[in-house]
mmCIF file of C-alpha atoms in Angstrom:
data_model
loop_
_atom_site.group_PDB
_atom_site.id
_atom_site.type_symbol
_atom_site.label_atom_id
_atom_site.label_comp_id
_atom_site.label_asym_id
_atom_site.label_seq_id
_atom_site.Cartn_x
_atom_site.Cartn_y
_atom_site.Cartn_z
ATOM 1 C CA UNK A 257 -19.280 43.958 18.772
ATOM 2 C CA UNK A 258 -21.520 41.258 18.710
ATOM 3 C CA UNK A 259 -20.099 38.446 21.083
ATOM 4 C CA UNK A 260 -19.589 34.782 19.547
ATOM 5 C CA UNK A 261 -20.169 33.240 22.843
ATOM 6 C CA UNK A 262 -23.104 35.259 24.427
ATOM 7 C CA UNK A 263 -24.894 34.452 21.320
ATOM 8 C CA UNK A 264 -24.283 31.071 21.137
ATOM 9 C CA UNK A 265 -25.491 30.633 24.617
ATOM 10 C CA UNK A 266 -28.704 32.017 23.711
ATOM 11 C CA UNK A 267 -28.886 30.839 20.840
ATOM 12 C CA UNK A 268 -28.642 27.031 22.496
ATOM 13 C CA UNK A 269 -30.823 28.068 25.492
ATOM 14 C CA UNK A 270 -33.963 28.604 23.150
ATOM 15 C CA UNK A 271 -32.937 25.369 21.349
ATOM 16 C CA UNK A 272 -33.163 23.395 24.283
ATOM 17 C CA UNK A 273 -36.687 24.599 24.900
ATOM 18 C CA UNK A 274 -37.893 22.752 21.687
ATOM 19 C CA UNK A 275 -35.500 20.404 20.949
ATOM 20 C CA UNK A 276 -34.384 17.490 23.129
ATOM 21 C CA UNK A 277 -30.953 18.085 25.420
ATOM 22 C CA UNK A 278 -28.786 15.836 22.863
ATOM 23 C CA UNK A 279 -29.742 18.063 19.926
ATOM 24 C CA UNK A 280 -29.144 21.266 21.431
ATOM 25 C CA UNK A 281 -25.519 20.187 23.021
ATOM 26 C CA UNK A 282 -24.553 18.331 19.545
ATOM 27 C CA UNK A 283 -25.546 22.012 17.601
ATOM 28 C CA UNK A 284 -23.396 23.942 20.577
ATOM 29 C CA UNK A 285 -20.111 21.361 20.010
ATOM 30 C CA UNK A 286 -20.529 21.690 16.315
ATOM 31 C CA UNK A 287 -20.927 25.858 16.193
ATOM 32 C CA UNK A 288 -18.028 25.722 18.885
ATOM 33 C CA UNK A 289 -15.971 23.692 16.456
ATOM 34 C CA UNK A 290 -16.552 26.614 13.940
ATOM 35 C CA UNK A 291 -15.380 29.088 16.840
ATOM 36 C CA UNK A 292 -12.050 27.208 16.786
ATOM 37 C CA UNK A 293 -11.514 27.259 12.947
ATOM 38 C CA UNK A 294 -12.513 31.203 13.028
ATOM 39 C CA UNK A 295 -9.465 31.448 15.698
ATOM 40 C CA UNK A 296 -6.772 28.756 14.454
ATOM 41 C CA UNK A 297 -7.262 30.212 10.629
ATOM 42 C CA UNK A 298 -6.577 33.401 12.047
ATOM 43 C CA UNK A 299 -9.992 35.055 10.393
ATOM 44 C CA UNK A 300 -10.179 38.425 10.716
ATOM 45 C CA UNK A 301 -13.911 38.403 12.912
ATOM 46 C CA UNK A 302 -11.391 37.338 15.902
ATOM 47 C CA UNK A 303 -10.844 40.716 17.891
ATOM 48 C CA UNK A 304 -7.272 41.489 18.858
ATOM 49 C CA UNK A 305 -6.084 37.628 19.518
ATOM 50 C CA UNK A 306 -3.353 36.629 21.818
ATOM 51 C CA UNK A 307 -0.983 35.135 19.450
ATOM 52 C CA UNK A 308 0.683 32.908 22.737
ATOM 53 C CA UNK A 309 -2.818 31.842 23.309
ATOM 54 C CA UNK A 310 -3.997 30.577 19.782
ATOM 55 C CA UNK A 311 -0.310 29.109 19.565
ATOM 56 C CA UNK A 312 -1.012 27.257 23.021
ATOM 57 C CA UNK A 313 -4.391 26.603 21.954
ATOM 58 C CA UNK A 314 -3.461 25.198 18.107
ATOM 59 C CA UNK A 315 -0.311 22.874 20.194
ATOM 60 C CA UNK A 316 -3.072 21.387 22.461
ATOM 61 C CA UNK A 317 -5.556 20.024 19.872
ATOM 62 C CA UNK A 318 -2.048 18.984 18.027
ATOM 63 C CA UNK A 319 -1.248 16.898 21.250
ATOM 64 C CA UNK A 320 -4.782 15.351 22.436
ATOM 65 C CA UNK A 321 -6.828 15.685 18.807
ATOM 66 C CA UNK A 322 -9.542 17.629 20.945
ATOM 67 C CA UNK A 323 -9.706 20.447 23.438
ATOM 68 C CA UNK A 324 -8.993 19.693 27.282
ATOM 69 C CA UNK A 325 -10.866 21.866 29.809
ATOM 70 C CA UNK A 326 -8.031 24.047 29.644
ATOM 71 C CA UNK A 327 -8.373 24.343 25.736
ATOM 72 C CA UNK A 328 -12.254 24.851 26.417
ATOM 73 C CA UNK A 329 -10.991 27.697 28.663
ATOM 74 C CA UNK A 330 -8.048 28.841 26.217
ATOM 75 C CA UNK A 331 -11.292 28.878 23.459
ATOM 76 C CA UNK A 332 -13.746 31.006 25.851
ATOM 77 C CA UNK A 333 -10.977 33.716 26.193
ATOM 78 C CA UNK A 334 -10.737 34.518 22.668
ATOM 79 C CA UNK A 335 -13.203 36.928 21.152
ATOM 80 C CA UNK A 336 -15.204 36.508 18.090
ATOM 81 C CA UNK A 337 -17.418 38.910 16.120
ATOM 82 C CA UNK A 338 -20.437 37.373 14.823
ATOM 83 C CA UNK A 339 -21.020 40.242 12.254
ATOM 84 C CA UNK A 340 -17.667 40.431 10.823
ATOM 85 C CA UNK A 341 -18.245 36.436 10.121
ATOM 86 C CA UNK A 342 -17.965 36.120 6.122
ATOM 87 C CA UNK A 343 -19.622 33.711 3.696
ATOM 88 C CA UNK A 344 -15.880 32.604 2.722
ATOM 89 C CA UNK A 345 -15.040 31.849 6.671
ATOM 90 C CA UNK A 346 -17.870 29.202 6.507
ATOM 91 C CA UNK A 347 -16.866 28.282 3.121
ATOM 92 C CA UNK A 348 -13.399 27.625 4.090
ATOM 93 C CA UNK A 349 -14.646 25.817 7.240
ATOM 94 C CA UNK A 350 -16.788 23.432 5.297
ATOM 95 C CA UNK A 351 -13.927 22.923 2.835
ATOM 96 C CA UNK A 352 -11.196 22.630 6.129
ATOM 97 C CA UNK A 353 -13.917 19.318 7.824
ATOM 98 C CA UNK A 354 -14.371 17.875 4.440
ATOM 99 C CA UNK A 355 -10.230 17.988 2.776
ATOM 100 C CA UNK A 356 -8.300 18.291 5.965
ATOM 101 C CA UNK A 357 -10.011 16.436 8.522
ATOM 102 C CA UNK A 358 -11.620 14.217 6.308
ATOM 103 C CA UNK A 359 -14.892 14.467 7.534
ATOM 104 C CA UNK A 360 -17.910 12.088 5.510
ATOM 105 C CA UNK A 361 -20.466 14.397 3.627
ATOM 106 C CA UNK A 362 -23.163 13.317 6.133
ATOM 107 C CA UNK A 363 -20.876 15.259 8.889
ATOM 108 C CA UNK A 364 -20.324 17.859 7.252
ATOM 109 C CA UNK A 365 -24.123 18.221 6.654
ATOM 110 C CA UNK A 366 -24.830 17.838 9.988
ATOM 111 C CA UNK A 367 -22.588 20.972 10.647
ATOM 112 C CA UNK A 368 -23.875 23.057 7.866
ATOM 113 C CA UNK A 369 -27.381 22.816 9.331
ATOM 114 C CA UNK A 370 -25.842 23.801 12.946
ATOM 115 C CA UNK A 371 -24.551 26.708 10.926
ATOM 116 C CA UNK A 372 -27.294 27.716 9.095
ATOM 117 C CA UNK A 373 -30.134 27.480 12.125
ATOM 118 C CA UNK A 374 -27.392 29.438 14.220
ATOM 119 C CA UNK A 375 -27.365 32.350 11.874
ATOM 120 C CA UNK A 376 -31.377 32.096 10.950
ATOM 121 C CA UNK A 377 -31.777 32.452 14.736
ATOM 122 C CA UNK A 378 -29.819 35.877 14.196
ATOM 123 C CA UNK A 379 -31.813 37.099 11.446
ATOM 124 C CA UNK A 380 -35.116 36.132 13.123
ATOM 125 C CA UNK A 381 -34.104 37.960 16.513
ATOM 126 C CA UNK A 382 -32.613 40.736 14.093
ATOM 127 C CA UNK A 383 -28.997 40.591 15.989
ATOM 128 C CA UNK A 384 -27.992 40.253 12.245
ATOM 129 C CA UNK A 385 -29.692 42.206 9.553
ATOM 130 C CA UNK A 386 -27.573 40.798 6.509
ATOM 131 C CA UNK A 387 -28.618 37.270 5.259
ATOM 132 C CA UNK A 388 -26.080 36.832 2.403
ATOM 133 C CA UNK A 389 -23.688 35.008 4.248
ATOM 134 C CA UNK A 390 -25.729 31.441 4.733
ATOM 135 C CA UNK A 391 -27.470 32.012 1.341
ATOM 136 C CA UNK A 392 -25.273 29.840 -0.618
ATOM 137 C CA UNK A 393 -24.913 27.609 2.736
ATOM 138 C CA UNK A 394 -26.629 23.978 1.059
ATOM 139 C CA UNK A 395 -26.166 20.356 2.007
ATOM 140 C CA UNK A 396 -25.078 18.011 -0.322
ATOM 141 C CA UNK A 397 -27.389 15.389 -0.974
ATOM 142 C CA UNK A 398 -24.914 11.842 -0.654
ATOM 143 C CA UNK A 399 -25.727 9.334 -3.084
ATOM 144 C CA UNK A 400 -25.204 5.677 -2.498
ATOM 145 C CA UNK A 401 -22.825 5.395 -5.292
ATOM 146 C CA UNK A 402 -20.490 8.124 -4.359
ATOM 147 C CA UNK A 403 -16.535 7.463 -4.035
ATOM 148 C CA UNK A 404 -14.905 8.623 -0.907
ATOM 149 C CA UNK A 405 -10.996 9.945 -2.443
ATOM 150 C CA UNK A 406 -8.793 6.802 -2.130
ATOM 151 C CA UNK A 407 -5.739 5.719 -3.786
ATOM 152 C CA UNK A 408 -6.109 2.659 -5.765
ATOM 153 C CA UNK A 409 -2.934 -0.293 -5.382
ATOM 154 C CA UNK A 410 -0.608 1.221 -8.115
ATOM 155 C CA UNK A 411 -1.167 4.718 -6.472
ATOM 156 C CA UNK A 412 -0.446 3.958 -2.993
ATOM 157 C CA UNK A 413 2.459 1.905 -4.333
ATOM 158 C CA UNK A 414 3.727 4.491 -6.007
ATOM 159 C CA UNK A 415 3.140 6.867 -2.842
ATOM 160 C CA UNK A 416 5.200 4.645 -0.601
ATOM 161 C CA UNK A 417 7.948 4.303 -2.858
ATOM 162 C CA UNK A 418 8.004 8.369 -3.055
ATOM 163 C CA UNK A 419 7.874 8.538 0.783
ATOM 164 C CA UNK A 420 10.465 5.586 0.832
ATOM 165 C CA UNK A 421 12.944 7.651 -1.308
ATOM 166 C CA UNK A 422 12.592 10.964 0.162
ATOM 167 C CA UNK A 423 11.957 10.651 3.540
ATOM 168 C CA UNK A 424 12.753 8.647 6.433
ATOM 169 C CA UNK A 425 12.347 5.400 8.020
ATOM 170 C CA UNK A 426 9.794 6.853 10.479
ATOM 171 C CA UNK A 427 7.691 8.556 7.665
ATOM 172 C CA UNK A 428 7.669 5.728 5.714
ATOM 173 C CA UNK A 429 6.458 3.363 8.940
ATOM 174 C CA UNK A 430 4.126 5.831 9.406
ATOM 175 C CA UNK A 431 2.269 5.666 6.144
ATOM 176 C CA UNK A 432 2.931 1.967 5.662
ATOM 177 C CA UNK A 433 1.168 1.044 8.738
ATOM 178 C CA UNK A 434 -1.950 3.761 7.573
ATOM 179 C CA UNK A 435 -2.410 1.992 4.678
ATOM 180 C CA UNK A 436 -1.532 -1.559 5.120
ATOM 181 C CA UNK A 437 -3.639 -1.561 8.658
ATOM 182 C CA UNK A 438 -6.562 1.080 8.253
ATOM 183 C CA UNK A 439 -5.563 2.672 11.163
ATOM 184 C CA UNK A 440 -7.166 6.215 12.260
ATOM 185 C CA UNK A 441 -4.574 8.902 12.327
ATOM 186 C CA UNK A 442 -5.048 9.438 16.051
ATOM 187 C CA UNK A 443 -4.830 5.841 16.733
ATOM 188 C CA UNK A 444 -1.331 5.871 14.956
ATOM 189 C CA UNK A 445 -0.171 8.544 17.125
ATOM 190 C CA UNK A 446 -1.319 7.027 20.585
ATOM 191 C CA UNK A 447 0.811 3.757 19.556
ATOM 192 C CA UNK A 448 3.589 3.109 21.774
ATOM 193 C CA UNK A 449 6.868 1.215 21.226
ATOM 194 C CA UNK A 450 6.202 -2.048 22.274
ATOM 195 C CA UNK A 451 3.180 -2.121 19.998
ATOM 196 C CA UNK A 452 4.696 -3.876 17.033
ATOM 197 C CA UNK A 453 7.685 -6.440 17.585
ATOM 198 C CA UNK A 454 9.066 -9.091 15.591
ATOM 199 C CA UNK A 455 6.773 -11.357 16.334
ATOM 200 C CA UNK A 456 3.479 -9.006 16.853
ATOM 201 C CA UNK A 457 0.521 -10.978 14.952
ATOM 202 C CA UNK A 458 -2.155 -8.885 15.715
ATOM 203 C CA UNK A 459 -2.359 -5.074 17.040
ATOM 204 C CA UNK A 460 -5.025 -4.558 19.673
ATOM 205 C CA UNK A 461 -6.129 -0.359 19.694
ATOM 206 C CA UNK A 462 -7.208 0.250 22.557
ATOM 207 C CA UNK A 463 -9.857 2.969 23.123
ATOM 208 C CA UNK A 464 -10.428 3.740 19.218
ATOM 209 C CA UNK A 465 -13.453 5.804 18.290
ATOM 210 C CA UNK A 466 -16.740 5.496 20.712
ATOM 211 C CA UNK A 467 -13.622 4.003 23.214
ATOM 212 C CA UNK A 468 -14.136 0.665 21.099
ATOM 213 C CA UNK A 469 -11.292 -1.844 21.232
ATOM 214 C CA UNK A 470 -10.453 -3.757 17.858
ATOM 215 C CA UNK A 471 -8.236 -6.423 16.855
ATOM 216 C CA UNK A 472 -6.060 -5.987 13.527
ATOM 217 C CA UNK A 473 -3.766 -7.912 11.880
ATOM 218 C CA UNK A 474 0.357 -6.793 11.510
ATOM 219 C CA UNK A 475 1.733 -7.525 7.835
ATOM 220 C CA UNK A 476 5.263 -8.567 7.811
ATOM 221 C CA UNK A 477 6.028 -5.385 5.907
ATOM 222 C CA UNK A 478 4.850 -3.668 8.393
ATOM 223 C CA UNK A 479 6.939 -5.349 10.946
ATOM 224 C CA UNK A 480 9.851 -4.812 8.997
ATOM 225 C CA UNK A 481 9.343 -1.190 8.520
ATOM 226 C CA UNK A 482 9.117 -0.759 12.228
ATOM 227 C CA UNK A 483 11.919 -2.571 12.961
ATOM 228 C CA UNK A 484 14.354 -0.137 10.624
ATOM 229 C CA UNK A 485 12.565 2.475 12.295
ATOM 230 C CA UNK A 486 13.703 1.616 15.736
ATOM 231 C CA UNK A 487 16.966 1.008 14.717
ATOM 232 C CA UNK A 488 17.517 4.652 14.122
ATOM 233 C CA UNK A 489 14.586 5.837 16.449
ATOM 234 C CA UNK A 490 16.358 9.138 18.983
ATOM 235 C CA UNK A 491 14.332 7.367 22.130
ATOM 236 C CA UNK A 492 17.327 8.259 24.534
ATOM 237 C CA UNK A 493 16.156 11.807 23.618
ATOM 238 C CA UNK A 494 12.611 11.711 24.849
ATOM 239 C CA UNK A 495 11.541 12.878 28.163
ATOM 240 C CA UNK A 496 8.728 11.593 30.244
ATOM 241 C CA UNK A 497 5.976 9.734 29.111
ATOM 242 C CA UNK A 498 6.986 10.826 25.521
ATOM 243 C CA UNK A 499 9.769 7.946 25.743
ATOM 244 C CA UNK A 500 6.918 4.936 25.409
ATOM 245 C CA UNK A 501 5.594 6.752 22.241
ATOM 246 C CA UNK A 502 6.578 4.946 19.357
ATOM 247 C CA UNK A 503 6.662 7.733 17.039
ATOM 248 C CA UNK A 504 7.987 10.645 17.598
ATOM 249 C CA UNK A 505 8.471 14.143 16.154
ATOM 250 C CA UNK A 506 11.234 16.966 15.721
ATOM 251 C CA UNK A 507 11.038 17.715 19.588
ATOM 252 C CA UNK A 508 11.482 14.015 20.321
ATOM 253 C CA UNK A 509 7.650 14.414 21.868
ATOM 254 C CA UNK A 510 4.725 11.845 20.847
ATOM 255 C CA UNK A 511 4.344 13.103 17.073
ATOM 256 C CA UNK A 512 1.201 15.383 16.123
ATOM 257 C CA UNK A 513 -1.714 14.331 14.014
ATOM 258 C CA UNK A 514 -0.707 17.897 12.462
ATOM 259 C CA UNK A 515 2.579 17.216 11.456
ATOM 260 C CA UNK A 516 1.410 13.923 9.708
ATOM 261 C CA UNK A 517 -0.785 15.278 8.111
ATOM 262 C CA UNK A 518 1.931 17.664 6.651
ATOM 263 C CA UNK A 519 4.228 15.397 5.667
ATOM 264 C CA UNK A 520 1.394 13.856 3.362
ATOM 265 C CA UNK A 521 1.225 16.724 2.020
ATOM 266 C CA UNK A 522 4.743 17.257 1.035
ATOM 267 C CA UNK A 523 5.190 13.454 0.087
ATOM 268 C CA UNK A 524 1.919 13.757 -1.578
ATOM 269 C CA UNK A 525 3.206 16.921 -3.827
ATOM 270 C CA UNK A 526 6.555 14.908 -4.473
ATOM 271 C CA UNK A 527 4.778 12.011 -5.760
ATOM 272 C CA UNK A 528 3.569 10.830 -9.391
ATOM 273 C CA UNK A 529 -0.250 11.380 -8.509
ATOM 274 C CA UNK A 530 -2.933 13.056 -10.304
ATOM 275 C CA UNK A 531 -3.393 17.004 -9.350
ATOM 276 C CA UNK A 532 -6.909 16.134 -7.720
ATOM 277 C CA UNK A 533 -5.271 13.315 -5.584
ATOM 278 C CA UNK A 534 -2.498 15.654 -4.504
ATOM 279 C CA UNK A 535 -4.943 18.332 -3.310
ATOM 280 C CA UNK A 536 -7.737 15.438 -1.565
ATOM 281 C CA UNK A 537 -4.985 13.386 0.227
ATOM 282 C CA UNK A 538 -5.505 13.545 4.099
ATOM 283 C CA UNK A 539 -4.815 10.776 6.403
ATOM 284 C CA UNK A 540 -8.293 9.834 6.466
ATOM 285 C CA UNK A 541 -8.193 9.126 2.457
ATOM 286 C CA UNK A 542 -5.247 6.483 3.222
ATOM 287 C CA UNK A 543 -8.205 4.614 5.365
ATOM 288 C CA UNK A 544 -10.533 4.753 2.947
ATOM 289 C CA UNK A 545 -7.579 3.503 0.486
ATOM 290 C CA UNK A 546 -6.867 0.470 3.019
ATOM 291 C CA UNK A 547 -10.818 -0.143 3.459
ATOM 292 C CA UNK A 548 -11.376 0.036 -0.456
ATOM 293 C CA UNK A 549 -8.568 -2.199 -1.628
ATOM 294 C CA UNK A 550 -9.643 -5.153 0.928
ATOM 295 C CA UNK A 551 -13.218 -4.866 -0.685
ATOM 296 C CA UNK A 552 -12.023 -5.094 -4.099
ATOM 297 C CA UNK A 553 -10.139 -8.474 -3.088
ATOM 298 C CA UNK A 554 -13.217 -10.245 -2.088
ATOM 299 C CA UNK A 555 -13.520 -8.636 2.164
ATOM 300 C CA UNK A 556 -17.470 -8.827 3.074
ATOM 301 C CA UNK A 557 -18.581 -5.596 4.868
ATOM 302 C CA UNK A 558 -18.878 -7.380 8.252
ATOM 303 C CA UNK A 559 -15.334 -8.050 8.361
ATOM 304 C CA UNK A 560 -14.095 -4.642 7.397
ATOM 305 C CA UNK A 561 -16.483 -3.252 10.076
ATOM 306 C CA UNK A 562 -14.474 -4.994 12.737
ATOM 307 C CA UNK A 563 -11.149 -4.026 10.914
ATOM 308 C CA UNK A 564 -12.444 -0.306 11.150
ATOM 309 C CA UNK A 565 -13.916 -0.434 14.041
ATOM 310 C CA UNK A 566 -17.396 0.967 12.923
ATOM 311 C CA UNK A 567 -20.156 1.196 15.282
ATOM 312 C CA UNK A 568 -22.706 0.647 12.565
ATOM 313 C CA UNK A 569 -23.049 -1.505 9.658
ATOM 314 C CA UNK A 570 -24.325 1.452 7.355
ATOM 315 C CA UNK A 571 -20.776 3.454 7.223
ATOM 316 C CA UNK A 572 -18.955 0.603 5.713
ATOM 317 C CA UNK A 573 -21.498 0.163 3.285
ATOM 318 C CA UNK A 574 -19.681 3.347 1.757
ATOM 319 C CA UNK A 575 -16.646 0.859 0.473
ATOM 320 C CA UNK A 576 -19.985 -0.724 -2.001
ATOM 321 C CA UNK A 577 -19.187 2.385 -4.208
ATOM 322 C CA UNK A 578 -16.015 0.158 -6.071
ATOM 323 C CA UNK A 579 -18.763 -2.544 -7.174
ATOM 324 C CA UNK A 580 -18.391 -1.298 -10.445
ATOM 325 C CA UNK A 581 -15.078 -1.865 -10.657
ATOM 326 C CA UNK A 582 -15.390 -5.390 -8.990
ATOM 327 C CA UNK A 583 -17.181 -5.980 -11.743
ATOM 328 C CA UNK A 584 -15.099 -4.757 -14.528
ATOM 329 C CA UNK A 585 -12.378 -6.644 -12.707
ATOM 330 C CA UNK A 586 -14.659 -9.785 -12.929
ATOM 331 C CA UNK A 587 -15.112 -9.833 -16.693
ATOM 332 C CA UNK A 588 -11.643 -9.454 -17.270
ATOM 333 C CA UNK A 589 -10.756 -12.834 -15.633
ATOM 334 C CA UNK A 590 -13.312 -14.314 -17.996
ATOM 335 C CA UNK A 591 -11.620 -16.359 -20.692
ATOM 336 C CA UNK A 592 -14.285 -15.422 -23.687
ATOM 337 C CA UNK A 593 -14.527 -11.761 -23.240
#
């Protein structure tokens, strides 16, 4: 048994000899990530796993979006094989960042190089004799003009209205509020109920991504949606600090970024949209959706950068890829053509 954890250690201790600090911890955080897809996807290079303890372990990143030191603990208890690790584990790893979480192709890059110097470093030290399993492991080279999945106005319409029909006043606040405000699906779930009122203007989140704060604007739509939602919202059956939490789930606790992200997928499958949209949907997509349509009506890139909260400049430059159709949209307001 060769021991996930040992190796990675090492592995990261002869990385930090020639690389600076910040490289070697960013490659251990992204090869530990891959430790908790091995477990939570229940591979079969995880030796003998406490079933209470993934469970515990899968509720925890449900709850907080990352691991705790407890989950770091939880993690570090459960044993991994490093040569019973299969190309199609990494495969479906790669596939899980990109479609689930949503991850840009530059991220996913990143990781795939973590992956692939982790494993070389096997080979070259002869831990691991086989090299087939990083041999089709490639980057993707991301051009300038490439789409990120989004829904375009008459899609997400026709989402909605899907979601409206067959679900409830909570899912459909939920999804409204994704689309119609850009918000990130764990800044959704950390909203509480005093967030959006009748008269709410503007939403402040508070500690978004790199702990930024950001301003963004409430539609009326969306003020009406929550309003229907609290109307028939079971707060009197929360506990704790789950009763601020404006949305909550089946166990009347703050609501999981996992079980949004299955109800998309069940509205998603109910819904009029192509077979390729159906599959690509995440939560993350609905940004992009949000970020694309206010680009295509005339938004300049500094102003969605605020509304997104983007550190820097050169990830909203992403949204550029609809020029094309700004500018079939163009010639079809001109009167000659």
């Amino acid at each position: 048994m060769l021991d996930y954890d040992y190796y990675l250690e090492q592995f990261t201790n002869t990385l930090a000899l020639n690389k600076s600090p910040r490289t070697a911890h960013a490659y251990q955080s992204d090869l530990r990530l891959l430790k908790v897809h091995l477990v939570l996807s229940r591979a079969s290079c995880v030796l003998s796993p406490d079933q209470e303890l993934v469970y515990r372990l899968e509720e925890e990143l449900e709850r907080y979006g990352k691991l705790t030191t407890t989950g770091e603990e939880m993690l570090s208890d459960l044993r991994v094989d490093i040569s019973r690790i299969s190309a199609s584990d990494l495969v479906g790893y790669f596939l899980f960042l990109k479609q689930t979480l949503g991850y840009a192709q530059t991220t996913v890059n990143r990781k795939v190089v973590a992956v692939r110097q982790f494993f070389k470093y096997l080979l070259q030290h002869r831990i691991l004799e086989d090299a087939s399993v990083i041999v089709d492991l490639e980057t993707k080279t991301v051009r300038h003009s490439e789409a990120p999945v989004h829904l375009k106005a008459e899609e997400a319409v026709a989402f909605l209205e899907t979601v409206k029909a067959n679900g409830t006043a909570r899912d459909y606040a939920v999804f409204l509020i994704m689309l119609a405000m850009g918000l990130r699906i764990s800044e959704l779930v950390a909203m509480d109920v005093d967030d959006i009122g009748d008269d709410t203007k503007v939403f402040r989140v508070v500690g978004g991504k790199g702990n930024k704060n950001r301003l963004v604007p409430v539609p009326e739509s969306v003020r009406k949606a929550v309003r229907e939602y609290l109307a028939v919202r079971p707060g009197a059956k929360a506990k704790g600090k789950d009763r601020f939490a404006l949305f909550l789930g089946n166990r009347y606790t703050r609501i999981t970024p996992r079980a949004i992200q299955q109800k998309l997928k069940e509205y998603a499958q109910a819904s009029p949209l192509s077979d390729t949209k159906k599959e690509l949907l995440t939560p993350h997509k609905l940004r992009h959706s949000f970020a694309t349509a206010l680009y295509l009506n005339g938004e300049d890139l500094r102003t969605l950068q605020r509304l997104l909260g983007h550190e820097d400049i050169s990830t909203t430059t992403i949204y550029t890829h609809v020029d094309d159709e700004k500018l079939v949209s163009s010639l079809e307001k001109n009167p000659f053509a």
